[in-house]
Structures are given as C-alpha cells and as structure tokens.
CSV table of C-alpha atoms in Angstrom, one decimal:
chain,number,residue,atom,x,y,z
A,625,UNK,CA,19.7,161.7,71.5
A,626,UNK,CA,22.7,161.2,69.1
A,627,UNK,CA,25.5,163.4,70.2
A,628,UNK,CA,25.8,166.1,67.8
A,629,UNK,CA,28.6,168.6,66.3
A,630,UNK,CA,28.7,172.2,65.9
A,631,UNK,CA,31.5,175.1,65.8
A,632,UNK,CA,32.4,175.0,61.9
A,633,UNK,CA,32.5,172.4,59.0
A,634,UNK,CA,33.3,168.5,60.3
A,635,UNK,CA,33.4,167.7,56.6
A,636,UNK,CA,34.9,169.8,53.3
A,637,UNK,CA,31.7,172.0,52.3
A,638,UNK,CA,30.8,172.4,48.3
A,639,UNK,CA,31.8,175.8,47.3
A,640,UNK,CA,28.8,179.5,47.1
A,641,UNK,CA,28.1,180.0,43.7
A,642,UNK,CA,30.4,183.1,42.7
A,643,UNK,CA,26.9,185.2,43.4
A,644,UNK,CA,25.8,184.3,46.1
A,645,UNK,CA,28.6,183.9,48.3
A,646,UNK,CA,29.1,187.4,47.3
A,647,UNK,CA,26.4,188.0,48.9
A,648,UNK,CA,26.7,186.1,52.2
A,649,UNK,CA,30.0,187.8,52.7
A,650,UNK,CA,27.9,191.1,53.2
A,651,UNK,CA,25.9,189.5,55.5
A,652,UNK,CA,28.9,188.5,57.6
A,653,UNK,CA,29.9,192.4,58.0
A,654,UNK,CA,27.3,192.6,60.0
A,655,UNK,CA,26.4,189.6,61.7
A,656,UNK,CA,23.9,189.4,64.2
A,657,UNK,CA,23.1,187.6,68.1
A,658,UNK,CA,23.2,184.2,68.2
A,659,UNK,CA,19.9,182.6,67.3
A,660,UNK,CA,19.3,181.2,71.3
A,661,UNK,CA,15.9,179.7,73.4
A,662,UNK,CA,15.8,183.4,75.3
A,663,UNK,CA,16.6,185.7,71.8
A,664,UNK,CA,13.8,184.3,69.6
A,665,UNK,CA,12.0,187.4,68.1
A,666,UNK,CA,8.5,187.2,69.2
A,667,UNK,CA,7.9,190.9,69.3
A,668,UNK,CA,6.8,193.2,66.2
A,669,UNK,CA,7.7,189.9,63.5
A,670,UNK,CA,5.0,191.3,61.1
A,671,UNK,CA,6.8,194.6,61.0
A,672,UNK,CA,9.9,193.2,59.3
A,673,UNK,CA,9.2,193.2,55.9
A,674,UNK,CA,6.5,195.2,53.7
A,675,UNK,CA,2.8,194.9,53.9
A,676,UNK,CA,1.0,193.8,51.2
A,677,UNK,CA,-0.2,196.8,49.5
A,678,UNK,CA,3.3,198.2,49.6
A,679,UNK,CA,3.9,194.1,47.9
A,680,UNK,CA,1.9,194.2,45.9
A,681,UNK,CA,2.8,197.6,44.9
A,682,UNK,CA,-0.2,198.2,42.0
A,683,UNK,CA,-0.6,194.7,39.9
A,684,UNK,CA,-3.8,193.8,39.8
A,685,UNK,CA,-3.7,191.5,43.5
A,686,UNK,CA,-6.8,192.4,46.5
A,687,UNK,CA,-5.9,190.7,49.7
A,688,UNK,CA,-8.0,190.7,53.0
A,689,UNK,CA,-6.8,188.8,56.5
A,690,UNK,CA,-9.3,186.3,57.3
A,691,UNK,CA,-9.5,184.6,61.0
A,692,UNK,CA,-10.4,181.0,60.3
A,693,UNK,CA,-10.8,178.3,63.1
A,694,UNK,CA,-7.7,176.8,64.1
A,695,UNK,CA,-7.2,172.6,65.0
A,696,UNK,CA,-10.4,170.9,67.9
A,697,UNK,CA,-9.6,172.6,70.8
A,698,UNK,CA,-7.3,175.5,69.5
A,699,UNK,CA,-7.1,178.9,68.8
A,700,UNK,CA,-7.9,180.1,65.5
A,701,UNK,CA,-6.5,180.7,63.1
A,702,UNK,CA,-5.0,184.2,61.0
A,703,UNK,CA,-4.8,183.9,57.4
A,704,UNK,CA,-4.5,186.0,54.8
A,705,UNK,CA,-6.7,185.7,50.9
A,706,UNK,CA,-4.7,187.1,47.6
A,707,UNK,CA,-6.3,187.0,44.1
A,708,UNK,CA,-6.6,188.3,41.1
A,709,UNK,CA,-8.4,192.1,41.3
A,710,UNK,CA,-12.0,191.4,39.0
A,711,UNK,CA,-11.4,187.9,39.5
A,712,UNK,CA,-14.3,187.8,41.6
A,713,UNK,CA,-17.8,185.1,40.3
A,714,UNK,CA,-14.8,182.6,37.8
A,715,UNK,CA,-13.5,179.9,39.1
A,716,UNK,CA,-9.6,179.1,40.1
A,717,UNK,CA,-6.7,177.1,41.0
A,718,UNK,CA,-5.5,177.4,44.5
A,719,UNK,CA,-2.6,178.2,46.2
A,720,UNK,CA,-1.8,177.4,50.1
A,721,UNK,CA,1.4,178.8,51.5
A,722,UNK,CA,3.1,178.0,55.2
A,723,UNK,CA,6.8,180.5,56.3
A,724,UNK,CA,8.9,179.4,57.3
A,725,UNK,CA,11.6,180.0,60.1
A,726,UNK,CA,12.0,177.1,61.6
A,727,UNK,CA,9.0,176.7,63.4
A,728,UNK,CA,10.2,178.9,65.5
A,729,UNK,CA,10.6,182.6,64.1
A,730,UNK,CA,9.0,183.8,61.9
A,731,UNK,CA,5.2,185.1,59.8
A,732,UNK,CA,3.1,184.7,57.2
A,733,UNK,CA,4.5,188.2,56.0
A,734,UNK,CA,7.9,188.0,55.4
A,735,UNK,CA,6.9,185.8,52.7
A,736,UNK,CA,3.9,187.8,50.9
A,737,UNK,CA,6.4,188.7,48.3
A,738,UNK,CA,6.3,184.7,47.1
A,739,UNK,CA,2.7,184.3,47.2
A,740,UNK,CA,1.7,187.4,45.5
A,741,UNK,CA,3.6,187.1,43.3
A,742,UNK,CA,2.6,182.8,42.2
A,743,UNK,CA,-0.7,184.3,42.6
A,744,UNK,CA,-0.4,187.8,39.8
A,745,UNK,CA,1.9,185.2,37.3
A,746,UNK,CA,-0.5,182.2,37.7
A,747,UNK,CA,-4.2,184.1,38.5
A,748,UNK,CA,-4.3,181.8,41.0
A,749,UNK,CA,-6.0,182.5,44.6
A,750,UNK,CA,-3.7,182.0,47.7
A,751,UNK,CA,-4.4,181.2,51.4
A,752,UNK,CA,-1.4,182.4,53.3
A,753,UNK,CA,-1.5,180.9,56.6
A,754,UNK,CA,-0.3,181.9,59.6
A,755,UNK,CA,0.9,178.7,62.3
A,756,UNK,CA,1.7,178.4,66.7
A,757,UNK,CA,5.9,178.3,66.6
A,758,UNK,CA,8.0,176.1,69.0
A,759,UNK,CA,8.9,176.0,71.3
A,760,UNK,CA,5.3,178.7,73.4
A,761,UNK,CA,4.0,175.8,71.2
A,762,UNK,CA,5.4,172.4,70.1
A,763,UNK,CA,4.2,170.0,68.1
A,764,UNK,CA,1.5,168.7,66.9
A,765,UNK,CA,0.9,172.0,66.9
A,766,UNK,CA,1.9,174.4,63.7
A,767,UNK,CA,1.7,170.7,61.1
A,768,UNK,CA,-2.2,170.3,62.5
A,769,UNK,CA,-3.1,174.4,62.5
A,770,UNK,CA,-1.1,173.9,58.9
A,771,UNK,CA,-3.8,170.6,58.3
A,772,UNK,CA,-6.5,172.8,60.1
A,773,UNK,CA,-6.3,175.5,56.7
A,774,UNK,CA,-6.1,172.8,53.7
A,775,UNK,CA,-9.1,171.2,55.4
A,776,UNK,CA,-10.1,174.9,55.6
A,777,UNK,CA,-10.2,176.1,52.1
A,778,UNK,CA,-10.8,172.7,50.6
A,779,UNK,CA,-13.9,173.2,52.9
A,780,UNK,CA,-14.2,176.4,51.0
A,781,UNK,CA,-13.3,176.3,47.9
A,782,UNK,CA,-17.2,177.7,46.6
A,783,UNK,CA,-16.4,180.9,48.8
A,784,UNK,CA,-12.9,181.2,48.0
A,785,UNK,CA,-13.6,181.2,43.7
A,786,UNK,CA,-11.1,178.2,44.7
A,787,UNK,CA,-11.5,175.0,42.8
A,788,UNK,CA,-10.6,172.0,45.3
A,789,UNK,CA,-9.2,169.2,43.1
A,790,UNK,CA,-6.8,171.7,42.0
A,791,UNK,CA,-5.5,173.2,45.3
A,792,UNK,CA,-1.4,172.9,45.8
A,793,UNK,CA,0.3,173.1,49.4
A,794,UNK,CA,3.6,175.3,49.8
A,795,UNK,CA,6.6,176.2,51.6
A,796,UNK,CA,10.0,177.1,51.9
A,797,UNK,CA,12.1,175.4,54.4
A,798,UNK,CA,10.1,174.9,58.2
A,799,UNK,CA,6.8,176.0,55.3
A,800,UNK,CA,8.5,173.4,53.2
A,801,UNK,CA,8.3,170.5,56.0
A,802,UNK,CA,5.3,171.1,57.0
A,803,UNK,CA,4.2,170.8,53.7
A,804,UNK,CA,5.5,168.0,53.0
A,805,UNK,CA,4.0,166.8,57.1
A,806,UNK,CA,0.3,167.7,55.8
A,807,UNK,CA,1.0,166.6,52.4
A,808,UNK,CA,0.9,163.3,54.5
A,809,UNK,CA,-1.5,163.5,56.7
A,810,UNK,CA,-4.1,163.8,54.0
A,811,UNK,CA,-3.3,160.6,52.1
A,812,UNK,CA,-3.5,159.1,56.1
A,813,UNK,CA,-7.1,160.7,57.4
A,814,UNK,CA,-8.5,160.1,53.9
A,815,UNK,CA,-8.3,163.9,52.6
A,816,UNK,CA,-8.9,167.1,51.2
A,817,UNK,CA,-7.1,165.9,47.6
A,818,UNK,CA,-4.5,168.2,47.0
A,819,UNK,CA,-3.1,168.3,43.3
A,820,UNK,CA,0.1,169.3,45.0
A,821,UNK,CA,3.3,169.9,47.5
A,822,UNK,CA,5.7,172.8,46.1
A,823,UNK,CA,8.7,172.2,48.9
A,824,UNK,CA,10.6,174.5,48.7
A,825,UNK,CA,14.8,173.8,50.3
A,826,UNK,CA,12.5,171.8,52.9
A,827,UNK,CA,13.2,171.0,57.0
A,828,UNK,CA,12.2,167.5,57.4
A,829,UNK,CA,14.7,165.9,58.7
A,830,UNK,CA,15.8,165.9,62.3
A,831,UNK,CA,18.6,163.6,62.7
A,832,UNK,CA,21.1,166.2,61.2
A,833,UNK,CA,23.4,163.0,59.9
A,834,UNK,CA,23.9,164.1,56.7
A,835,UNK,CA,27.0,164.7,55.5
A,836,UNK,CA,25.7,168.3,53.7
A,837,UNK,CA,24.8,168.8,58.1
A,838,UNK,CA,27.8,168.7,57.9
A,839,UNK,CA,29.2,170.8,56.0
A,840,UNK,CA,27.4,173.4,56.9
A,841,UNK,CA,28.4,174.1,60.6
A,842,UNK,CA,28.5,177.8,60.7
A,843,UNK,CA,28.7,178.9,57.3
A,844,UNK,CA,26.0,180.1,55.1
A,845,UNK,CA,22.8,181.5,56.0
A,846,UNK,CA,20.3,178.1,57.0
A,847,UNK,CA,23.6,176.8,59.8
A,848,UNK,CA,23.8,173.7,61.6
A,849,UNK,CA,23.5,175.0,65.2
A,850,UNK,CA,20.1,176.5,64.3
A,851,UNK,CA,18.5,173.6,62.7
A,852,UNK,CA,19.3,171.9,66.3
A,853,UNK,CA,18.0,174.8,68.0
A,854,UNK,CA,14.4,174.6,66.0
A,855,UNK,CA,14.9,171.0,66.1
A,856,UNK,CA,14.9,171.1,69.8
A,857,UNK,CA,12.2,173.0,70.3
A,858,UNK,CA,9.6,171.6,68.1
A,859,UNK,CA,10.3,168.2,69.2
A,860,UNK,CA,12.0,168.2,72.6
A,861,UNK,CA,14.9,166.5,74.0
A,862,UNK,CA,14.6,163.3,74.4
A,863,UNK,CA,12.9,163.9,70.8
A,864,UNK,CA,14.6,166.3,68.9
A,865,UNK,CA,17.2,163.8,67.1
A,866,UNK,CA,15.9,161.1,67.7
A,867,UNK,CA,14.8,158.4,64.5
A,868,UNK,CA,12.1,157.4,67.2
A,869,UNK,CA,10.2,160.9,65.8
A,870,UNK,CA,6.9,161.2,64.1
A,871,UNK,CA,6.6,162.0,61.0
A,872,UNK,CA,4.3,164.7,60.8
A,873,UNK,CA,7.0,166.7,62.3
A,874,UNK,CA,10.7,164.8,60.6
A,875,UNK,CA,9.2,164.3,56.9
A,876,UNK,CA,12.2,162.1,56.5
A,877,UNK,CA,11.0,159.7,59.2
A,878,UNK,CA,8.1,158.4,57.1
A,879,UNK,CA,8.6,155.0,56.4
A,880,UNK,CA,5.9,155.3,53.7
A,881,UNK,CA,5.6,157.6,50.6
A,882,UNK,CA,3.0,156.0,48.3
A,883,UNK,CA,0.2,157.4,47.1
A,884,UNK,CA,1.1,161.5,47.8
A,885,UNK,CA,0.5,164.5,45.4
A,886,UNK,CA,3.3,165.3,43.4
A,887,UNK,CA,6.2,166.9,44.5
A,888,UNK,CA,8.3,169.3,43.1
A,889,UNK,CA,11.2,169.5,46.0
A,890,UNK,CA,13.3,172.3,44.3
A,891,UNK,CA,16.8,172.8,47.4
A,892,UNK,CA,20.2,174.4,46.3
A,893,UNK,CA,23.6,172.8,45.9
A,894,UNK,CA,25.8,173.9,49.5
A,895,UNK,CA,23.0,174.4,52.2
A,896,UNK,CA,22.6,171.9,54.8
A,897,UNK,CA,19.2,170.3,53.6
A,898,UNK,CA,20.8,169.4,50.9
A,899,UNK,CA,21.1,165.4,50.9
A,900,UNK,CA,17.8,164.8,53.1
A,901,UNK,CA,15.8,167.0,50.5
A,902,UNK,CA,17.5,164.8,47.6
A,903,UNK,CA,16.7,160.8,49.5
A,904,UNK,CA,13.0,162.1,49.8
A,905,UNK,CA,13.2,162.4,46.5
A,906,UNK,CA,14.2,159.0,46.2
A,907,UNK,CA,11.8,158.0,48.4
A,908,UNK,CA,8.9,159.3,46.3
A,909,UNK,CA,10.6,157.3,43.3
A,910,UNK,CA,10.9,154.2,45.2
A,911,UNK,CA,7.7,153.7,45.5
A,912,UNK,CA,6.6,154.5,41.6
A,913,UNK,CA,4.9,158.7,42.7
A,914,UNK,CA,5.9,161.9,41.2
A,915,UNK,CA,8.6,164.2,42.7
A,916,UNK,CA,10.1,166.6,40.3
A,917,UNK,CA,13.6,167.7,42.0
A,918,UNK,CA,16.0,170.5,41.1
A,919,UNK,CA,19.3,171.0,43.4
A,920,UNK,CA,20.5,174.6,42.3
A,921,UNK,CA,25.2,174.6,42.0
A,922,UNK,CA,26.0,176.6,45.5
A,923,UNK,CA,23.0,177.6,45.7
A,924,UNK,CA,23.1,178.8,50.1
A,925,UNK,CA,19.7,178.0,51.3
A,926,UNK,CA,16.6,180.2,51.0
A,927,UNK,CA,19.0,181.1,47.9
A,928,UNK,CA,15.8,182.8,46.2
A,929,UNK,CA,14.6,185.1,49.1
A,930,UNK,CA,18.6,185.5,50.1
A,931,UNK,CA,19.9,186.8,46.5
A,932,UNK,CA,17.1,187.3,43.8
A,933,UNK,CA,18.9,188.5,41.1
A,934,UNK,CA,21.1,185.9,41.1
A,935,UNK,CA,21.7,183.8,36.8
A,936,UNK,CA,20.3,180.6,39.6
A,937,UNK,CA,16.8,182.7,40.8
A,938,UNK,CA,16.0,182.8,37.7
A,939,UNK,CA,16.4,179.4,36.3
A,940,UNK,CA,14.6,178.5,39.7
A,941,UNK,CA,12.0,180.4,39.0
A,942,UNK,CA,11.3,180.2,35.9
A,943,UNK,CA,11.6,175.9,36.3
A,944,UNK,CA,9.0,176.7,39.9
A,945,UNK,CA,6.6,178.4,37.4
A,946,UNK,CA,5.9,175.2,35.1
A,947,UNK,CA,6.0,172.8,37.1
A,948,UNK,CA,2.7,174.5,38.5
A,949,UNK,CA,1.7,175.7,35.0
A,950,UNK,CA,1.6,172.2,34.8
A,951,UNK,CA,0.3,170.5,37.6
A,952,UNK,CA,-2.5,173.5,37.8
A,953,UNK,CA,-3.0,172.6,33.6
A,954,UNK,CA,-3.3,168.6,34.0
A,955,UNK,CA,-6.0,168.9,37.0
A,956,UNK,CA,-8.4,171.5,34.8
C-alpha cells in the first residue's frame, strides 16, 4: 500500500477565486466533525435537501419515483424520473444522473436541483439514480448499480419517451467517476450506446499521488483525508491506493481509453482532482477520442454547488449547457 500524507498541504496550493474563498471562509466558521467510518451519515440523508416539488418550484417539470431491477442477484434500484410537463408522446433526449459523495455518502435527492435545471433548460427526460454505498457495499456494488440503471434506461427508452441514441450519462465528483466507469463498462460489454459522458470534477484516481492531491490536504471542500477514507471504504485497505485497482473502480487505472463516447470534463483549478481529470482528457485525446476540458480558475471542488452565485459558476454552467446542446443536437 502506498504511503500517504494527511493534515496540511505539502505543496503550495493554487489560490482560490475570491468569491470562492469568501464562501470557504463562511464554511470554516461552522466546522463539521471529521468524516470517519463511524460518522458516515446513513439516516435521513434524503431529508437534507428540499423535496422534488420544492426544487421544481412551479416550473413545468413532473416527476415520479420508480423501482427498477438491480444487477443480477442484487437488490432493486430506486430512481426518480423527471420530464417536461406535457411531453407525453414526445421522443426526447435522455440524461442519467449519478450523484456525488465519494461513493460513501449522498443521496440522489442531493442533486435534484442540477437534474431539474437540465430537464427545464434542455427539454429532456432525466433518470436520477440511487446506488449502493461503501463501506457496507464496496466495489463493485455501486458501479454495477449505475451500469444497470443505464441499461434499464436504454432498454425502456420507448416507454420513457427517450431517444435511445441520445442518452447522456453524467454526474459530479464520485458521480463523475462512476459515469466514466459506466462508459468504460458499456464499451467493454458492447453496449448500450452512450451519446456522451458529462464528467464534473470526477473522482477517478485512487492513488492520491498527484500534485493537486497534496495541495488541497486540509483545505477546500472535498479534502485529501476525505478522499483517502473514501477509497479505503470502496476498495479495502489492500487496493485502496494501489495502481493495481480495477479501472471500473478508478478509471485513471484504465490502460485503454479508446472507443469512448464524447466526454465533457470540468474541474476547478484549486481542487485535488485537477491533475487526474486533466490527465484523463489527455489520455482520451491520445487515442483520437473527444474530450472537452474546462479547468476553472480558482474553483474549489464542486464550486457550482457550493458557490452557485460566483462568476466562475455562471461561466461553467454556460459552457456545460453548450456542450449538452451540441451533443444532443448532433445525435438528432
């Protein structure tokens, strides 16, 4: 197992954007207990954010909860389907969302806002996925759930009013890493076809050896000690930080990035995933694949959710929306 450091940055960090720093300063005034295996929240996480109707807030979007089959021999999966109101009978693009939380915390309701925004802006049908979390359900439980949800969405496209050739899978942080893994699985398992992968500050490198991972040790939003905990929960102590970890757990371990759907990779300049995400884009380009990379100056991890009113968030959302329009239009 690779030796790792924790506590304070061992390399000088890139400064946070002033608007980002201001929010971080406010967060620091109310420090939370350290995240450990013993303190992982498991009860009531679905009540930490507003319910679906409150998020929709009068916009022309409807929703329904569904229970769909899980992987062979595994429990069923809960999903929420969002669609533009009055779209019955239409055939629309599809979006499958995978939530963040380091693969150890979180709930699909945490990202209802992001999903509803995409449904309302782009006129698509979205499937928001619940998946099993580590350490109770370590790799490969979570990623197999996400792949099963993508397979189900594709197989039930006609029922859902989705064009099966225009399904984008996406997510932030752990959700971005799981999205990248699902894209690898779909390629290797010969389907289903994925129109694009939306990778928002994806968590993809388990080794924690990059310069960025040492610059944001103890500062920012998602910090090094949290990442070390997450990978140890997902992979176990023997593989947690090893280059021998499977690529479907940590897509940075993939030795072949050819034949993947177009990727949109977004990351903050001032976060620990910066280097691994940039390297992933380089790896895709080296095969002749498509990857649109955006590194947002001074952005902390998940800045679009922590700092929704910051100028870099407005710019990032505009760029993200442009890519989605181009992908869904190109596949029409």
